[in-house]
XYZ file of C-alpha atoms in Angstrom:
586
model
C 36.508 -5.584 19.685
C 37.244 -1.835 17.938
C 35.881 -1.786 14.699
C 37.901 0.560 12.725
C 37.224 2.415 9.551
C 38.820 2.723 6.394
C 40.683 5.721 6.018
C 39.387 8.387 3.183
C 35.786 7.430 4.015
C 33.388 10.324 5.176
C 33.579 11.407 8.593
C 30.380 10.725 10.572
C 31.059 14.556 11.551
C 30.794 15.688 7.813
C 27.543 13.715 6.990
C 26.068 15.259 10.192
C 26.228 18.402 9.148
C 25.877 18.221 5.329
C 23.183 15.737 5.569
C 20.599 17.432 7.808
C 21.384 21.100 5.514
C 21.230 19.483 2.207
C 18.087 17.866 2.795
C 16.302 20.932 3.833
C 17.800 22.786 1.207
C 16.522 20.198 -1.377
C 13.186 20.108 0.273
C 12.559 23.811 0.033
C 13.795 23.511 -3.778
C 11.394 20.350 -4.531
C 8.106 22.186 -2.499
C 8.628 25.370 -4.612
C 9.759 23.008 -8.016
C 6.457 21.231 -6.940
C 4.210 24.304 -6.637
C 5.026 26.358 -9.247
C 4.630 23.179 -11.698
C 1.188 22.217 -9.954
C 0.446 25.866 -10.645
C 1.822 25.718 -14.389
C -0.103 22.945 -14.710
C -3.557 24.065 -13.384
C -3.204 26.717 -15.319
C -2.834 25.162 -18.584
C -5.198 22.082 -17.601
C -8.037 24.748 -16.793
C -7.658 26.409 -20.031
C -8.102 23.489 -21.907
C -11.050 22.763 -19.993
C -12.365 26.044 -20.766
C -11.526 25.459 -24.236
C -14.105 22.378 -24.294
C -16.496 24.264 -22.104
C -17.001 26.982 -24.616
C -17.166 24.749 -27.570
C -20.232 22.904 -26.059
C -21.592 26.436 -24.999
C -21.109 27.370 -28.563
C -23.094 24.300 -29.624
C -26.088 24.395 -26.775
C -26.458 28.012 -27.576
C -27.076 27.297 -31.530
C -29.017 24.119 -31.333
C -31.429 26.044 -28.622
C -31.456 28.791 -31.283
C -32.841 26.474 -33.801
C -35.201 24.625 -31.187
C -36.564 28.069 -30.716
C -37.448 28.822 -33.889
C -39.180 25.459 -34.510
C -41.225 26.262 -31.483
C -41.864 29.639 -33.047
C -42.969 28.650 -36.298
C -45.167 26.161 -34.537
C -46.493 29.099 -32.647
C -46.880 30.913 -35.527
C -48.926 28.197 -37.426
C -51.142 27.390 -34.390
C -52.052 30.474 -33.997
C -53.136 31.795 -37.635
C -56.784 31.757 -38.160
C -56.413 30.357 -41.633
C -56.009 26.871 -39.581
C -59.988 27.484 -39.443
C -61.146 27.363 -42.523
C -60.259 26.050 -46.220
C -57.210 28.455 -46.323
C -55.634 26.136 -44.562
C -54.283 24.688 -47.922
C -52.761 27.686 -48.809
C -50.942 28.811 -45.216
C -49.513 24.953 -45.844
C -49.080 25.641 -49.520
C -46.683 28.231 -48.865
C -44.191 26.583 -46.077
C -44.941 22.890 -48.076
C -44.548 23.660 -51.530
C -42.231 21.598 -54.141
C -39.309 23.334 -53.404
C -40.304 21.885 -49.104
C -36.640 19.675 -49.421
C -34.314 22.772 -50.120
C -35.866 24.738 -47.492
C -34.691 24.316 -43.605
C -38.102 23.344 -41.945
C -40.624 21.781 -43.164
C -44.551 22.062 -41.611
C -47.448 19.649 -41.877
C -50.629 19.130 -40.670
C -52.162 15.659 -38.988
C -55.814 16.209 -38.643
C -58.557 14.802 -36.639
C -61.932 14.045 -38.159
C -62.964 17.050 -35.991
C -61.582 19.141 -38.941
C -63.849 20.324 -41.641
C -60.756 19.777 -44.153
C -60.677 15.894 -42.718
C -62.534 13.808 -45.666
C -60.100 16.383 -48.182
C -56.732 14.888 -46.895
C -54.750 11.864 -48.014
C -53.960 8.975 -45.853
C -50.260 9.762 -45.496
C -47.952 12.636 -45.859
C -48.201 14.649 -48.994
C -45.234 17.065 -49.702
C -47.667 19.077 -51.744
C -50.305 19.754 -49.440
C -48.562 19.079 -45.854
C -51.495 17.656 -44.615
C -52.810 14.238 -44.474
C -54.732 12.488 -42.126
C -53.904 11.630 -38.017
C -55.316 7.910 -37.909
C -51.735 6.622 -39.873
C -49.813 8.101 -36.648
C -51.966 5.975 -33.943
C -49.111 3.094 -33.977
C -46.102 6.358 -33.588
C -44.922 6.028 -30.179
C -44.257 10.650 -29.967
C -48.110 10.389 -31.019
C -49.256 8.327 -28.335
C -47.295 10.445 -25.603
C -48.783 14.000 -27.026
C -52.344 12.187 -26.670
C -51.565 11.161 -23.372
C -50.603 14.427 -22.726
C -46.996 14.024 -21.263
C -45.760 16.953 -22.765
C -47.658 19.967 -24.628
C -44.907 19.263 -27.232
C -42.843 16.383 -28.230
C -39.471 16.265 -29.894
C -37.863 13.175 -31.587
C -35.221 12.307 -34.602
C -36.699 10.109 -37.363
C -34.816 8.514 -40.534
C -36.533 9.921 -43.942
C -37.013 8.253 -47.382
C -35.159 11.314 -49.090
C -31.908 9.928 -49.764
C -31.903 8.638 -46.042
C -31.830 11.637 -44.585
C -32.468 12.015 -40.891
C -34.985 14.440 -39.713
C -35.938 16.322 -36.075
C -39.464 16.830 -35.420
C -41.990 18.726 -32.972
C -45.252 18.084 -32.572
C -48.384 20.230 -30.754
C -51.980 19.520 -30.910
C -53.908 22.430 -32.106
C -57.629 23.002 -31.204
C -60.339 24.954 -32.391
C -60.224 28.610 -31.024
C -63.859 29.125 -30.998
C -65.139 25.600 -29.657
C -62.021 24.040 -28.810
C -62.610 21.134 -31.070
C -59.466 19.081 -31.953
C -58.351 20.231 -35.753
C -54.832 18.440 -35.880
C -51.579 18.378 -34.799
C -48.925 20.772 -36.119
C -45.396 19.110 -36.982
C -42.483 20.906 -37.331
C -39.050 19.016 -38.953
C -35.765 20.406 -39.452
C -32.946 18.674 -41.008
C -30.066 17.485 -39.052
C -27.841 18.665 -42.017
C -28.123 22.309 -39.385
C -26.863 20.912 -36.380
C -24.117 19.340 -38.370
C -22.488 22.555 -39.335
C -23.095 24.044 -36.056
C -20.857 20.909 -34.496
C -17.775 21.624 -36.943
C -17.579 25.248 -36.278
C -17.164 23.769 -32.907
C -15.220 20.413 -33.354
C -12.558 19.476 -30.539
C -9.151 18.354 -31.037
C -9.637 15.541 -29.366
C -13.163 13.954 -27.757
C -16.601 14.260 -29.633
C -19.956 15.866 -28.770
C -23.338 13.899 -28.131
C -26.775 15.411 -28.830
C -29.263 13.164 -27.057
C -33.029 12.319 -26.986
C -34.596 11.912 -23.270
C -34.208 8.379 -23.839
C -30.662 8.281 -24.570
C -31.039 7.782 -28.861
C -27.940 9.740 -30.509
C -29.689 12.721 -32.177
C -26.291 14.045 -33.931
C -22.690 13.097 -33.011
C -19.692 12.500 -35.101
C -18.827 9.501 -32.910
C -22.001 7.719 -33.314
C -24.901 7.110 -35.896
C -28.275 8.569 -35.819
C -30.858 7.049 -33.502
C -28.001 4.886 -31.696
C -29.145 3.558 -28.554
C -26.701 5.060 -25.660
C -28.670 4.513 -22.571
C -26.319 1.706 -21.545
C -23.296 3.637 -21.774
C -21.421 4.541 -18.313
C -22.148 8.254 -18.054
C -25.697 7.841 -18.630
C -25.954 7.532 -14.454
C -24.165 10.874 -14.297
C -26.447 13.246 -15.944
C -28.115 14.609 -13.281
C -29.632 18.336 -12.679
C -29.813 20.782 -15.445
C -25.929 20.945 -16.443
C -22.590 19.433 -14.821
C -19.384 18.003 -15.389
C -18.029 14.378 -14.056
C -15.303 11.654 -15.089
C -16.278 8.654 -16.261
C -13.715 5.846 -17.621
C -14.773 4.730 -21.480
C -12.722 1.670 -23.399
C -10.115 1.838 -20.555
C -9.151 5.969 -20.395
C -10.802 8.760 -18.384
C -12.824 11.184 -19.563
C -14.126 14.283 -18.908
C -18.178 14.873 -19.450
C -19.799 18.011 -19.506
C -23.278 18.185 -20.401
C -26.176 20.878 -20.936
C -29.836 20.105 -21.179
C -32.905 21.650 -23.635
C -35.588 22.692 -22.861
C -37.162 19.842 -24.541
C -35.679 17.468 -22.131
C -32.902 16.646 -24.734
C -28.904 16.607 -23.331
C -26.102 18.046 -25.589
C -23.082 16.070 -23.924
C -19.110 16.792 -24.656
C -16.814 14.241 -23.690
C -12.865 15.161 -23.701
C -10.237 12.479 -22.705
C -8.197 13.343 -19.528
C -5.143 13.418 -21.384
C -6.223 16.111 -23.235
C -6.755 18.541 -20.573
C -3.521 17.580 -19.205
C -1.243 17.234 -22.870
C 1.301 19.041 -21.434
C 1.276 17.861 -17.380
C 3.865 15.953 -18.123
C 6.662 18.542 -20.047
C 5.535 20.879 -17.280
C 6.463 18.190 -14.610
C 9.817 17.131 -16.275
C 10.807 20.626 -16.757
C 10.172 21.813 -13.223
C 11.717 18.532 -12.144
C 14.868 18.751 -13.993
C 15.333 22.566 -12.495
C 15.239 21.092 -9.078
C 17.825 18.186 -9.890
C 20.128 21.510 -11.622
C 19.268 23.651 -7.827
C 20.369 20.411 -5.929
C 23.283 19.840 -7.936
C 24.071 23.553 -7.247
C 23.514 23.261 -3.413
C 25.222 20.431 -2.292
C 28.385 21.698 -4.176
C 28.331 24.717 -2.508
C 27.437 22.821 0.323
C 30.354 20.747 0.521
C 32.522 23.604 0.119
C 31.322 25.384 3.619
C 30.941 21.800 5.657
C 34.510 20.888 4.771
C 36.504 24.015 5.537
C 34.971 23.850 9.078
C 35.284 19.608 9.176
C 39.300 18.833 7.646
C 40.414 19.892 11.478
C 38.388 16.876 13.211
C 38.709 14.669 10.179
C 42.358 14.659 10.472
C 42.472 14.005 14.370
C 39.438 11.065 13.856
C 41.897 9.405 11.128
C 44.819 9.407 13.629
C 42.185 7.745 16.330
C 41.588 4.809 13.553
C 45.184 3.889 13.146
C 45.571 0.353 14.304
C 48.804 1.305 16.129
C 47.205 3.792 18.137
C 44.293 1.324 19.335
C 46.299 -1.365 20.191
C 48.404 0.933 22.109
C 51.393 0.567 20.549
C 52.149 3.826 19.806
C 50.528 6.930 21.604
C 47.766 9.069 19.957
C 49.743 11.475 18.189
C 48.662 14.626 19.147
C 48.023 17.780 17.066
C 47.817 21.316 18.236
C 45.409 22.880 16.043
C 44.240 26.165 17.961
C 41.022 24.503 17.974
C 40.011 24.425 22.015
C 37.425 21.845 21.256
C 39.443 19.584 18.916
C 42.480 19.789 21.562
C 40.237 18.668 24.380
C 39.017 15.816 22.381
C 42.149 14.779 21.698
C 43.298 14.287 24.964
C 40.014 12.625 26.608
C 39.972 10.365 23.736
C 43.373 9.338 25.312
C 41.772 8.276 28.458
C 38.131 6.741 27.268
C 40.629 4.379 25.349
C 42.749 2.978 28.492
C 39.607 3.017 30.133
C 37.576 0.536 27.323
C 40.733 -1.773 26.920
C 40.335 -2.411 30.486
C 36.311 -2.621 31.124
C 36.144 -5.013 27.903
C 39.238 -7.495 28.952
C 37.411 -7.418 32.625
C 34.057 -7.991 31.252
C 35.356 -10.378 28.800
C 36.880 -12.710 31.749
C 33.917 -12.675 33.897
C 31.772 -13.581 30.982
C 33.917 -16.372 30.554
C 33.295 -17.552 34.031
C 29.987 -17.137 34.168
C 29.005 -19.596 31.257
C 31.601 -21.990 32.645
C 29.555 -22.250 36.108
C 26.319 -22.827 34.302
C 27.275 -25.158 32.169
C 28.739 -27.283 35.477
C 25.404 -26.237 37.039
C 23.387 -28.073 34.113
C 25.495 -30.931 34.138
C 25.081 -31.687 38.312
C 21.531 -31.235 37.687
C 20.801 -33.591 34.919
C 22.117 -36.928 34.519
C 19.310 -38.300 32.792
C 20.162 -42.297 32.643
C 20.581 -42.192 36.339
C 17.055 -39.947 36.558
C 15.570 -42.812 34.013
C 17.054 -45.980 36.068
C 16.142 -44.249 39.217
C 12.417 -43.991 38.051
C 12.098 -47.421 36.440
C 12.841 -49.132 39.560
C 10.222 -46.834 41.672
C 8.092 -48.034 39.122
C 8.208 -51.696 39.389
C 8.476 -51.903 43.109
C 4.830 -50.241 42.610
C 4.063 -52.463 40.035
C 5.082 -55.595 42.462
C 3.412 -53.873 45.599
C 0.038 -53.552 43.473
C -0.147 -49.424 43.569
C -1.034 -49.458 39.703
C -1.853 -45.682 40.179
C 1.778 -44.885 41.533
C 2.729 -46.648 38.652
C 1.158 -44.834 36.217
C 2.551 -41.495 38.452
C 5.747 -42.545 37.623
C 5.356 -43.591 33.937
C 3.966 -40.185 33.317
C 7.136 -38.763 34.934
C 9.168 -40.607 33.273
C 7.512 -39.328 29.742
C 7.836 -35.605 31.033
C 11.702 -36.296 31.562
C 12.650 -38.376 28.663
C 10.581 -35.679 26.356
C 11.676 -32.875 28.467
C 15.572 -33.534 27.956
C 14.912 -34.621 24.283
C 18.741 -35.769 24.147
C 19.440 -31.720 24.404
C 17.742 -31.293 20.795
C 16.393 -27.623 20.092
C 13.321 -29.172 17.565
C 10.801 -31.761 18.700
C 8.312 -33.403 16.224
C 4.822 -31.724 17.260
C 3.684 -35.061 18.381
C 6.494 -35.325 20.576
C 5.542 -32.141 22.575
C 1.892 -33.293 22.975
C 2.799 -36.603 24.230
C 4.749 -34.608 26.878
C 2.210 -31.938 27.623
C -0.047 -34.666 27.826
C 1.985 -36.862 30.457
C 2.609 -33.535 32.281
C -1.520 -33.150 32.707
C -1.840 -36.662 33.685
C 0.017 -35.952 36.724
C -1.474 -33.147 37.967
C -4.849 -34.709 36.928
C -4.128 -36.921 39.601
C -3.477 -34.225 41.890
C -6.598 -32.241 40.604
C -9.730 -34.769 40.286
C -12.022 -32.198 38.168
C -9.485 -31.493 35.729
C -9.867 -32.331 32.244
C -7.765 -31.819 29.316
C -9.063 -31.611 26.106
C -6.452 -31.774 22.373
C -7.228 -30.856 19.217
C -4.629 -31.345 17.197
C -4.865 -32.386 13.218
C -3.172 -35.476 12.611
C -1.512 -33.697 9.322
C 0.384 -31.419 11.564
C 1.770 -33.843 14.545
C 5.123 -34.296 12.469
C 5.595 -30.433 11.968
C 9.163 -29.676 13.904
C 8.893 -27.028 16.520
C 10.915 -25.504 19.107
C 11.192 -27.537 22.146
C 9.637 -27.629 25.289
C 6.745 -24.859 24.265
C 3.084 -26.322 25.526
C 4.386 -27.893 29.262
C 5.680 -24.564 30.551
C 2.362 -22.870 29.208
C 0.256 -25.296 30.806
C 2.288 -25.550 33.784
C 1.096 -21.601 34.306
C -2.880 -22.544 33.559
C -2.688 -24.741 36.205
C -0.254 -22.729 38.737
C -1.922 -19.428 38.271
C -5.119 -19.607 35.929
C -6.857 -23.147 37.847
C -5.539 -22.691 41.523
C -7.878 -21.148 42.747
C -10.638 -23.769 41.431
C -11.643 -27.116 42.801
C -14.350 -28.321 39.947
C -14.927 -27.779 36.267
C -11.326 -27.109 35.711
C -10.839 -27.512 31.686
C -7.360 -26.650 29.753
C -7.316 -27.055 25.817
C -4.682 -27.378 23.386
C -5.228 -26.898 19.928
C -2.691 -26.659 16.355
C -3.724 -24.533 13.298
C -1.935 -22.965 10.703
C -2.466 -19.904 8.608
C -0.553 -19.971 5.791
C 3.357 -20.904 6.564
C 2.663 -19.954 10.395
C 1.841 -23.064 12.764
C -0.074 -21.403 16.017
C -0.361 -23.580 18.946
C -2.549 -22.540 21.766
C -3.254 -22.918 24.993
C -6.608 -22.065 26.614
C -7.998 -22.801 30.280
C -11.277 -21.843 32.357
C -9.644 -20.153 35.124
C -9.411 -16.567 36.359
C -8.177 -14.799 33.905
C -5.193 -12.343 33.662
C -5.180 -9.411 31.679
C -3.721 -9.994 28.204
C -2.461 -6.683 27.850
C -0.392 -6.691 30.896
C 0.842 -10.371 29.879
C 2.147 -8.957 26.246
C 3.569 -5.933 27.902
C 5.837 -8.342 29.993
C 6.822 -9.968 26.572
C 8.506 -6.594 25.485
C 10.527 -6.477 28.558
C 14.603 -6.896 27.527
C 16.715 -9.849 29.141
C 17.572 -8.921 32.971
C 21.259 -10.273 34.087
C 20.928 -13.551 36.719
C 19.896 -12.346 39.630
C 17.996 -9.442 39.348
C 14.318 -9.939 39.905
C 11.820 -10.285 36.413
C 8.992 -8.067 36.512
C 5.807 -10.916 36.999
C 7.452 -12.919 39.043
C 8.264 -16.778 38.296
C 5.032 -16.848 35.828
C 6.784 -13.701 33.978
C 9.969 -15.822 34.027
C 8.935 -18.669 32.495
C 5.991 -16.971 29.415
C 9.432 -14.922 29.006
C 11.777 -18.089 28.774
C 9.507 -19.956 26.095
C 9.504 -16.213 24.383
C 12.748 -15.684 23.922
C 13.719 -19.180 22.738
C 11.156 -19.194 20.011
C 12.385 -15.681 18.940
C 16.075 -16.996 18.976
C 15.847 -19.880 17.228
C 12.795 -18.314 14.109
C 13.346 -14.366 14.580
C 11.875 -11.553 15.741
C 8.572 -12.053 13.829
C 7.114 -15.415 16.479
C 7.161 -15.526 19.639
C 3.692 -15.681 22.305
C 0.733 -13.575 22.522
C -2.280 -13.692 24.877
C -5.362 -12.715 23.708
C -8.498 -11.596 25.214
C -10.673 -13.913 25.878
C -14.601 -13.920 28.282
C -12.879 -16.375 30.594
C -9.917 -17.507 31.671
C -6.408 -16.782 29.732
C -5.724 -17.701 25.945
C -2.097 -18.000 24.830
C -1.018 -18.637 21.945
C 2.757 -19.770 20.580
C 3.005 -18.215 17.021
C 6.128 -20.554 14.772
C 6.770 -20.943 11.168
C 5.740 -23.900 9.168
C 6.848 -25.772 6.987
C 4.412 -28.385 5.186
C 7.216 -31.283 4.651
C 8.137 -32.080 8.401
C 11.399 -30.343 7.478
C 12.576 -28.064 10.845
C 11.924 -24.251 9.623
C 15.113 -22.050 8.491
């Protein structure tokens, strides 16, 4: 049959040239479109993380000021003689006096009974003074690690009585410079009312910044309260070395941490959402995207342009070829001088190709015909199955009445292998059906074979699924023929049902020698030969190719049989789909 087009469709001849042209042409437009946005975009998504990196540079740089004068002014008191003697009161007098709140550190003194000034101080802090005695700080967790001697100094935050205000010490042990006897230790506190202005001369648009103790506590942030514990949050993990940068996903959106570390083991942290840094990804991307849609727009109209001036001349001469008339030969292919050497040509030796095809098809057509006709006799002279049944009944009861129960039960088997076998010329079988048939097949040549034993494992839930027929005897018919021949004892096949899913598999596994699975599913591949040219495997390739393409006809390209590897013998397996109710697969 010619399948002919409608007219004032494209020409195959068009789209082969405009096609190929306009792809490349929008490919080149989209990989530039694509770079120069990806550049656009780094661009802008680096300088907003330079943006954040500076802020938290401008922040670390500040706070380490202010750490370093703390440690300075520790210095500064440790090493003053007056810590020696009674003018101890006054050095404190001067950096503790009334007016200590307004000022931005404050100094005091915890001394050991070491200290000749020991039996003058008061229990706890005194503002006036700034000294008092150590034995009220033995239950202070930073006093128990400077004791220890963790650290020569230790740093933490601490909640005041002053209006709740919140506080930063430091804290050093100062000795006796002559005898080295323990006087005190020298605490240094700053208000966090400092850091606080240094964060909003460096707030971000969007995101927050973290000052942290070395156990995670929130020292200052505008996200979080003082002394908040944080050492459960996600990033936490990620601070490693000195300084770094990673992403980390918080309430459901990425974010982008950069920290820096103090030199007193405290971590100023800045954490920006993702879609900051990229605000403007996307009006970058839609811009550079709508440019390429405008340059394809462009191209393929200029395109079209060039491909159809050098196209009408075939177009024209491929419309006159689709013209019913002309195909049916009832009027010749009108014929159209165009100056064109290679449209001429193909006008005329379209001429001939077409008497040529009319008469290959009506020839091939006929003998097709012919062909099915004497197979279909074939199969009809070689099955007549109420004569095959009658025929067997009565061998079996002369056996019966000559007392040959084992030709009898020969015979009965046979008779199941036929009357399953011909299945009324049904394409589905009940499951149960096929193993009763399989099964009568084995019996026989169980007979024949006295060490062979057949073993089914079958779920009783699957013996009414509906598969295609006449599967399992051919497949066992080859482990017996090929895989057990060469065998005389311990021959075993077994035939088992699963399903995964809406796929029933079926297999069939025997003991024998073995045949490479690979080569076995490279025969599957093979196309359909015509009758009587010979299939590549021989009659065993014949038949694994016969159950193949029937399951494959009747449930699609997707089932079929595999062999799979196996340490002996040959595994095959028949792969159908299933359907839970009995009902026969669509």
């Amino acid at each position: 049959m010619v399948h002919l087009r409608r007219r004032g469709t494209s020409t195959k001849l068009l789209s082969r040239l405009t096609l190929p042209i306009f792809i490349l042409i929008v490919t080149f437009i989209a990989l530039f479109s694509t770079a120069a946005s990806y550049i656009l975009i780094r661009v802008q998504n680096d300088h907003s993380l330079k943006m954040a990196e500076q802020s938290l540079k401008f922040v670390y740089r500040n706070i380490r000021y202010q750490f370093d004068t703390m440690d300075n002014l520790a210095a500064f008191v440790l090493n003053n003689p007056s810590m020696e003697n009674m003018s101890l009161l006054s050095l404190l007098n001067d950096f503790g006096s009334a007016q200590s709140v307004k000022q931005s550190y404050v100094v005091s003194i915890a001394l050991e009974p070491e200290s000749g000034l020991y039996a003058l101080a008061p229990e706890a802090f005194y503002p006036v003074t700034g000294i008092f005695k150590s034995d009220s700080l033995n239950t202070r967790d930073w006093y128990s690690r400077l004791k220890r001697g963790d650290s020569p100094t230790v740093w933490w935050g601490e909640k005041t009585n002053v209006l709740s205000g919140t506080m930063i010490y430091s804290a050093r042990k100062k000795g006796n410079l002559s005898d080295g006897r323990s006087i005190g230790t020298v605490i240094i506190g700053a208000d966090t009312g400092s850091i606080k202005g240094v964060f909003d001369n460096a707030s971000l648009e969007e995101g927050y910044h973290l000052l942290l103790d070395e156990s995670g506590r929130v020292i200052y942030s505008e996200q979080y309260g003082f002394l908040e514990d944080l050492s459960n949050m996600p990033y936490m993990g990620l601070l490693t070395g000195k300084a770094g940068s990673a992403l980390v996903k918080m309430n459901g959106e990425q974010h982008r941490m950069m920290y820096e570390t103090l030199e007193n083991g405290w971590r100023l942290l800045a954490l920006v959402p993702e879609r900051h840094l990229g605000r403007y990804t996307l009006v970058i991307a839609a811009l550079g995207a709508a440019t390429a849609v405008a340059a394809s727009f462009i191209a393929a109209y200029l395109l079209r342009k060039i491909t159809v001036r050098v196209t009408v001349p075939i177009t024209k001469l491929v419309n006159a070829m689709q013209r019913p008339e002309v195909v049916d030969f009832k009027e010749p292919l009108p014929y159209h001088h165009t100056g064109i050497y290679e449209v001429d040509e193909l006008n005329q030796q379209f001429t001939g190709m077409l008497v040529t095809i009319h008469r290959l098809i009506e020839q091939s057509f006929t003998e097709e015909i012919e062909r099915r006709q004497l197979q279909l006799e074939l199969l009809q002279a070689q099955i007549n199955p109420h004569f095959l049944y009658n025929t067997l009944d009565l061998i079996n009861c002369r056996a019966i009445l000559a007392g040959d129960r084992e030709t009898s039960r020969i015979v009965l088997s046979l008779a199941n292998v036929f009357r399953y076998g011909l299945n009324r010329g049904q394409t589905w079988i009940a499951l149960g059906d096929e193993i009763k048939q399989v099964e009568a097949y084995l019996h026989i040549q169980a007979m024949m074979m006295e060490e062979l034993t057949v073993e089914t494992d079958v779920p009783p839930e699957l013996m009414g699924a509906r598969i295609v027929h006449l599967i399992l005897q051919p497949l066992a018919e080859n482990a017996v023929k090929h895989g057990l021949s060469l065998y005389r004892e311990n021959c075993r096949i077994h035939i088992s049902a699963r399903t995964e899913g809406r796929t029933l598999i079926l297999r069939v596994a025997d003991n024998g020698r073995g045949f490479d699975p690979e080569e076995l599913n490279r025969l599957l591949l093979q196309p359909p030969r015509e009758p009587g040219h010979r299939q590549e495997g021989g009659e065993r390739g014949y038949g694994i190719l016969n159950v193949h393409r029937r399951i494959q006809l009747h449930c699609g390209e997707g089932y079929g049989l595999r062999y799979l590897a196996a340490a002996r013998g040959t595994v095959a397996e028949a792969v159908l789909p299933y359907d839970a109710d009995g009902e026969r697969p669509v």
